[in-house]
C-alpha atoms as an extended CHARMM CRD file, in Angstrom:
* protein
*
       150  EXT
         1         1  MET       CA             93.7910000000      -77.3670000000       22.6860000000  PROA      1               0.0000000000
         2         2  ILE       CA             96.6810000000      -79.5890000000       21.7050000000  PROA      2               0.0000000000
         3         3  LEU       CA             97.7730000000      -77.0780000000       19.0790000000  PROA      3               0.0000000000
         4         4  ARG       CA             97.8300000000      -74.3470000000       21.7260000000  PROA      4               0.0000000000
         5         5  ARG       CA            100.1080000000      -76.4650000000       23.9250000000  PROA      5               0.0000000000
         6         6  ILE       CA            102.4170000000      -77.2030000000       21.0230000000  PROA      6               0.0000000000
         7         7  ALA       CA            102.5160000000      -73.5260000000       20.1140000000  PROA      7               0.0000000000
         8         8  LEU       CA            103.1660000000      -72.5280000000       23.7340000000  PROA      8               0.0000000000
         9         9  PHE       CA            105.9580000000      -75.0840000000       23.9930000000  PROA      9               0.0000000000
        10        10  ALA       CA            107.4780000000      -73.8220000000       20.7200000000  PROA      10              0.0000000000
        11        11  VAL       CA            107.3770000000      -70.2090000000       21.8970000000  PROA      11              0.0000000000
        12        12  VAL       CA            108.4130000000      -70.6720000000       25.5500000000  PROA      12              0.0000000000
        13        13  GLY       CA            109.7190000000      -74.1900000000       26.0590000000  PROA      13              0.0000000000
        14        14  ILE       CA            112.2610000000      -74.6100000000       23.2870000000  PROA      14              0.0000000000
        15        15  PRO       CA            114.0480000000      -71.2680000000       23.9160000000  PROA      15              0.0000000000
        16        16  ALA       CA            114.0760000000      -71.9720000000       27.6680000000  PROA      16              0.0000000000
        17        17  ILE       CA            115.5590000000      -75.4360000000       27.1900000000  PROA      17              0.0000000000
        18        18  THR       CA            118.1180000000      -74.0780000000       24.7460000000  PROA      18              0.0000000000
        19        19  PHE       CA            119.1110000000      -71.1870000000       27.0280000000  PROA      19              0.0000000000
        20        20  PHE       CA            119.3400000000      -73.1890000000       30.2430000000  PROA      20              0.0000000000
        21        21  GLY       CA            120.8830000000      -76.1880000000       28.5210000000  PROA      21              0.0000000000
        22        22  VAL       CA            123.6740000000      -74.1050000000       27.0390000000  PROA      22              0.0000000000
        23        23  THR       CA            124.1670000000      -72.1000000000       30.2380000000  PROA      23              0.0000000000
        24        24  LEU       CA            124.3100000000      -75.1340000000       32.4960000000  PROA      24              0.0000000000
        25        25  THR       CA            126.5370000000      -77.2750000000       30.3040000000  PROA      25              0.0000000000
        26        26  ARG       CA            129.0210000000      -74.6150000000       29.1730000000  PROA      26              0.0000000000
        27        27  PRO       CA            132.2150000000      -74.7910000000       31.2390000000  PROA      27              0.0000000000
        28        28  ASN       CA            132.8810000000      -71.7960000000       33.4110000000  PROA      28              0.0000000000
        29        29  TRP       CA            136.3460000000      -70.8880000000       32.1360000000  PROA      29              0.0000000000
        30        30  LYS       CA            136.8870000000      -67.9320000000       34.4560000000  PROA      30              0.0000000000
        31        31  SER       CA            136.2480000000      -69.9990000000       37.5700000000  PROA      31              0.0000000000
        32        32  ARG       CA            138.5970000000      -72.6890000000       36.3150000000  PROA      32              0.0000000000
        33        33  MET       CA            141.2740000000      -70.1180000000       35.4680000000  PROA      33              0.0000000000
        34        34  TYR       CA            141.0550000000      -68.4730000000       38.9100000000  PROA      34              0.0000000000
        35        35  ALA       CA            141.1920000000      -71.8790000000       40.6020000000  PROA      35              0.0000000000
        36        36  GLN       CA            144.3350000000      -72.8220000000       38.6840000000  PROA      36              0.0000000000
        37        37  GLU       CA            146.0020000000      -69.4800000000       39.4230000000  PROA      37              0.0000000000
        38        38  THR       CA            145.0870000000      -69.7890000000       43.1000000000  PROA      38              0.0000000000
        39        39  ALA       CA            146.5950000000      -73.2820000000       43.1680000000  PROA      39              0.0000000000
        40        40  ALA       CA            149.8080000000      -71.9220000000       41.6310000000  PROA      40              0.0000000000
        41        41  LEU       CA            149.9550000000      -69.1770000000       44.2680000000  PROA      41              0.0000000000
        42        42  ARG       CA            149.4680000000      -71.7820000000       47.0000000000  PROA      42              0.0000000000
        43        43  ASN       CA            152.2870000000      -73.9000000000       45.5420000000  PROA      43              0.0000000000
        44        44  LEU       CA            154.5760000000      -70.8650000000       45.5800000000  PROA      44              0.0000000000
        45        45  GLN       CA            153.6860000000      -70.3250000000       49.2420000000  PROA      45              0.0000000000
        46        46  ILE       CA            154.5250000000      -73.9790000000       49.9290000000  PROA      46              0.0000000000
        47        47  ILE       CA            157.9140000000      -73.5660000000       48.2200000000  PROA      47              0.0000000000
        48        48  ASN       CA            158.6470000000      -70.3390000000       50.1200000000  PROA      48              0.0000000000
        49        49  ALA       CA            157.7660000000      -71.9540000000       53.4590000000  PROA      49              0.0000000000
        50        50  ALA       CA            159.9010000000      -74.9760000000       52.5920000000  PROA      50              0.0000000000
        51        51  GLN       CA            162.8460000000      -72.7210000000       51.7280000000  PROA      51              0.0000000000
        52        52  VAL       CA            162.5700000000      -70.9030000000       55.0580000000  PROA      52              0.0000000000
        53        53  ARG       CA            162.5250000000      -74.2160000000       56.9370000000  PROA      53              0.0000000000
        54        54  TYR       CA            165.3710000000      -75.6120000000       54.8030000000  PROA      54              0.0000000000
        55        55  CYS       CA            167.4870000000      -72.5090000000       55.4930000000  PROA      55              0.0000000000
        56        56  SER       CA            166.8850000000      -72.7800000000       59.2280000000  PROA      56              0.0000000000
        57        57  GLN       CA            167.9220000000      -76.4790000000       59.1900000000  PROA      57              0.0000000000
        58        58  TYR       CA            170.8840000000      -76.3670000000       56.7630000000  PROA      58              0.0000000000
        59        59  GLY       CA            172.0570000000      -72.7380000000       56.8990000000  PROA      59              0.0000000000
        60        60  ARG       CA            171.3990000000      -72.0540000000       53.2090000000  PROA      60              0.0000000000
        61        61  TYR       CA            168.5410000000      -72.1080000000       50.7130000000  PROA      61              0.0000000000
        62        62  ALA       CA            167.9050000000      -75.2080000000       48.6110000000  PROA      62              0.0000000000
        63        63  ARG       CA            169.3290000000      -75.0430000000       45.1020000000  PROA      63              0.0000000000
        64        64  SER       CA            166.6120000000      -77.1920000000       43.5050000000  PROA      64              0.0000000000
        65        65  LEU       CA            163.1370000000      -78.5390000000       44.1200000000  PROA      65              0.0000000000
        66        66  ALA       CA            164.6870000000      -81.9850000000       44.5710000000  PROA      66              0.0000000000
        67        67  GLU       CA            166.5080000000      -80.7760000000       47.7060000000  PROA      67              0.0000000000
        68        68  LEU       CA            163.1530000000      -79.7910000000       49.1980000000  PROA      68              0.0000000000
        69        69  GLY       CA            161.5370000000      -83.1320000000       48.4260000000  PROA      69              0.0000000000
        70        70  PRO       CA            161.0600000000      -86.4260000000       50.2280000000  PROA      70              0.0000000000
        71        71  PRO       CA            164.3970000000      -88.0780000000       49.5230000000  PROA      71              0.0000000000
        72        72  ILE       CA            166.3300000000      -85.2550000000       51.2140000000  PROA      72              0.0000000000
        73        73  SER       CA            164.2680000000      -82.9790000000       53.4500000000  PROA      73              0.0000000000
        74        74  ASN       CA            160.6050000000      -83.9020000000       52.8340000000  PROA      74              0.0000000000
        75        75  LEU       CA            159.4070000000      -80.2730000000       52.8820000000  PROA      75              0.0000000000
        76        76  ILE       CA            157.2970000000      -80.2430000000       49.6860000000  PROA      76              0.0000000000
        77        77  PRO       CA            154.8450000000      -82.7810000000       48.2550000000  PROA      77              0.0000000000
        78        78  PRO       CA            156.3540000000      -85.4100000000       45.9470000000  PROA      78              0.0000000000
        79        79  ASP       CA            154.2120000000      -84.3430000000       42.9750000000  PROA      79              0.0000000000
        80        80  LEU       CA            155.8290000000      -80.8770000000       43.0460000000  PROA      80              0.0000000000
        81        81  LEU       CA            159.3320000000      -82.3480000000       42.6730000000  PROA      81              0.0000000000
        82        82  GLY       CA            158.9970000000      -82.7420000000       38.9200000000  PROA      82              0.0000000000
        83        83  GLY       CA            158.5100000000      -79.0130000000       38.5800000000  PROA      83              0.0000000000
        84        84  GLN       CA            155.0110000000      -79.2560000000       37.1520000000  PROA      84              0.0000000000
        85        85  ARG       CA            151.7840000000      -79.2820000000       39.0850000000  PROA      85              0.0000000000
        86        86  GLN       CA            148.4190000000      -78.9420000000       37.3400000000  PROA      86              0.0000000000
        87        87  VAL       CA            148.8680000000      -76.3480000000       34.5520000000  PROA      87              0.0000000000
        88        88  TYR       CA            151.9600000000      -74.5560000000       35.8980000000  PROA      88              0.0000000000
        89        89  LYS       CA            155.6350000000      -75.3940000000       35.5490000000  PROA      89              0.0000000000
        90        90  PHE       CA            157.7930000000      -74.3270000000       38.5130000000  PROA      90              0.0000000000
        91        91  ALA       CA            161.4980000000      -73.5630000000       38.2070000000  PROA      91              0.0000000000
        92        92  LEU       CA            163.6650000000      -72.9070000000       41.2670000000  PROA      92              0.0000000000
        93        93  THR       CA            166.9260000000      -71.1020000000       40.5420000000  PROA      93              0.0000000000
        94        94  PRO       CA            169.6810000000      -70.3320000000       43.0780000000  PROA      94              0.0000000000
        95        95  THR       CA            170.7970000000      -66.6940000000       43.1660000000  PROA      95              0.0000000000
        96        96  PRO       CA            173.6280000000      -64.9460000000       45.0520000000  PROA      96              0.0000000000
        97        97  GLN       CA            171.0440000000      -63.5130000000       47.4870000000  PROA      97              0.0000000000
        98        98  GLY       CA            169.1090000000      -66.7690000000       47.9180000000  PROA      98              0.0000000000
        99        99  TYR       CA            166.7210000000      -68.1950000000       45.3410000000  PROA      99              0.0000000000
       100       100  SER       CA            163.9960000000      -67.3320000000       42.8600000000  PROA      100             0.0000000000
       101       101  VAL       CA            161.0050000000      -69.3790000000       41.7460000000  PROA      101             0.0000000000
       102       102  LEU       CA            159.1980000000      -68.8450000000       38.4670000000  PROA      102             0.0000000000
       103       103  ALA       CA            155.7590000000      -70.3240000000       37.7850000000  PROA      103             0.0000000000
       104       104  LEU       CA            154.9110000000      -70.3790000000       34.0810000000  PROA      104             0.0000000000
       105       105  PRO       CA            151.6730000000      -71.7100000000       32.5840000000  PROA      105             0.0000000000
       106       106  THR       CA            151.9970000000      -74.7220000000       30.3160000000  PROA      106             0.0000000000
       107       107  PRO       CA            151.2060000000      -74.1420000000       26.6200000000  PROA      107             0.0000000000
       108       108  LEU       CA            147.7160000000      -75.6670000000       26.8130000000  PROA      108             0.0000000000
       109       109  ALA       CA            146.7130000000      -73.8340000000       30.0010000000  PROA      109             0.0000000000
       110       110  ILE       CA            143.7610000000      -71.4430000000       30.0260000000  PROA      110             0.0000000000
       111       111  VAL       CA            145.4780000000      -69.1610000000       32.5460000000  PROA      111             0.0000000000
       112       112  SER       CA            147.0830000000      -65.9070000000       31.4940000000  PROA      112             0.0000000000
       113       113  ARG       CA            149.3930000000      -65.0520000000       34.3870000000  PROA      113             0.0000000000
       114       114  ALA       CA            152.9270000000      -66.0160000000       35.3040000000  PROA      114             0.0000000000
       115       115  PHE       CA            154.2560000000      -65.6980000000       38.8500000000  PROA      115             0.0000000000
       116       116  TYR       CA            157.6090000000      -64.9950000000       40.4970000000  PROA      116             0.0000000000
       117       117  THR       CA            158.8360000000      -65.1500000000       44.0710000000  PROA      117             0.0000000000
       118       118  ASP       CA            162.1650000000      -65.1160000000       45.8670000000  PROA      118             0.0000000000
       119       119  GLN       CA            163.6630000000      -65.0660000000       49.3560000000  PROA      119             0.0000000000
       120       120  SER       CA            161.7240000000      -61.8530000000       50.1100000000  PROA      120             0.0000000000
       121       121  LEU       CA            158.5870000000      -64.0860000000       50.1970000000  PROA      121             0.0000000000
       122       122  VAL       CA            156.7160000000      -61.5710000000       48.0150000000  PROA      122             0.0000000000
       123       123  ILE       CA            154.7960000000      -63.1460000000       45.1290000000  PROA      123             0.0000000000
       124       124  ARG       CA            154.6370000000      -61.1130000000       41.9320000000  PROA      124             0.0000000000
       125       125  GLY       CA            152.6070000000      -61.6740000000       38.7990000000  PROA      125             0.0000000000
       126       126  SER       CA            152.4200000000      -60.6080000000       35.1720000000  PROA      126             0.0000000000
       127       127  PHE       CA            149.7720000000      -60.9600000000       32.4870000000  PROA      127             0.0000000000
       128       128  GLY       CA            150.5540000000      -62.1200000000       28.9790000000  PROA      128             0.0000000000
       129       129  PRO       CA            153.3350000000      -64.1870000000       27.4610000000  PROA      129             0.0000000000
       130       130  GLU       CA            156.1730000000      -62.5190000000       29.3830000000  PROA      130             0.0000000000
       131       131  PRO       CA            157.3770000000      -64.2480000000       32.5570000000  PROA      131             0.0000000000
       132       132  ALA       CA            157.0210000000      -62.4020000000       35.8430000000  PROA      132             0.0000000000
       133       133  THR       CA            160.1240000000      -60.8070000000       37.3290000000  PROA      133             0.0000000000
       134       134  ALA       CA            161.2290000000      -59.1250000000       40.5390000000  PROA      134             0.0000000000
       135       135  ASN       CA            159.8320000000      -55.8890000000       39.0630000000  PROA      135             0.0000000000
       136       136  SER       CA            156.3290000000      -57.2160000000       38.3330000000  PROA      136             0.0000000000
       137       137  LYS       CA            153.2780000000      -56.1470000000       40.3300000000  PROA      137             0.0000000000
       138       138  VAL       CA            152.8510000000      -57.6200000000       43.7990000000  PROA      138             0.0000000000
       139       139  VAL       CA            150.1760000000      -60.3170000000       43.9350000000  PROA      139             0.0000000000
       140       140  GLY       CA            150.5490000000      -61.3570000000       47.5420000000  PROA      140             0.0000000000
       141       141  SER       CA            152.7960000000      -61.2450000000       50.5480000000  PROA      141             0.0000000000
       142       142  ALA       CA            152.5300000000      -61.6780000000       54.2630000000  PROA      142             0.0000000000
       143       143  ALA       CA            153.7970000000      -58.1160000000       54.6300000000  PROA      143             0.0000000000
       144       144  ALA       CA            151.9800000000      -56.5100000000       51.6650000000  PROA      144             0.0000000000
       145       145  LYS       CA            149.6290000000      -53.6390000000       52.2590000000  PROA      145             0.0000000000
       146       146  PRO       CA            146.1980000000      -53.8880000000       50.5830000000  PROA      146             0.0000000000
       147       147  ARG       CA            146.9980000000      -51.1000000000       48.1090000000  PROA      147             0.0000000000
       148       148  GLU       CA            150.2040000000      -52.8110000000       46.9140000000  PROA      148             0.0000000000
       149       149  THR       CA            148.4920000000      -55.9260000000       45.6000000000  PROA      149             0.0000000000
       150       150  MET       CA            146.7660000000      -56.3460000000       42.2320000000  PROA      150             0.0000000000
């Protein structure tokens, strides 16, 4: 009887423990990647909203993230002032038309997309090592039609 239980455990128990143990403890990389990309998109929305408010208050777009931060206008969170939040590095650049913001993943990030936005408030994204540009595919916009987005 004891041998039957040992044999049953060896045939059913050990593979079940191995399967469920590996499945439950293995990190879910896709979920983490999507969460980090979603956070980057949200940060770009925060920057766009801050730029719109800054332009309505000062008559021009901010030329740097520091102008949008607490010491000057207090429109973005202080941890976004350094240009890096979580696994993305944000760079705001003034342009003749207004501004552009580029969100690039840090070297150790598990994400594979870069994002771009400008005064049009349309967020664009690209896969791979190349940064996103104004010609990249639309990821999101308040005015985007469902067929335009990725």
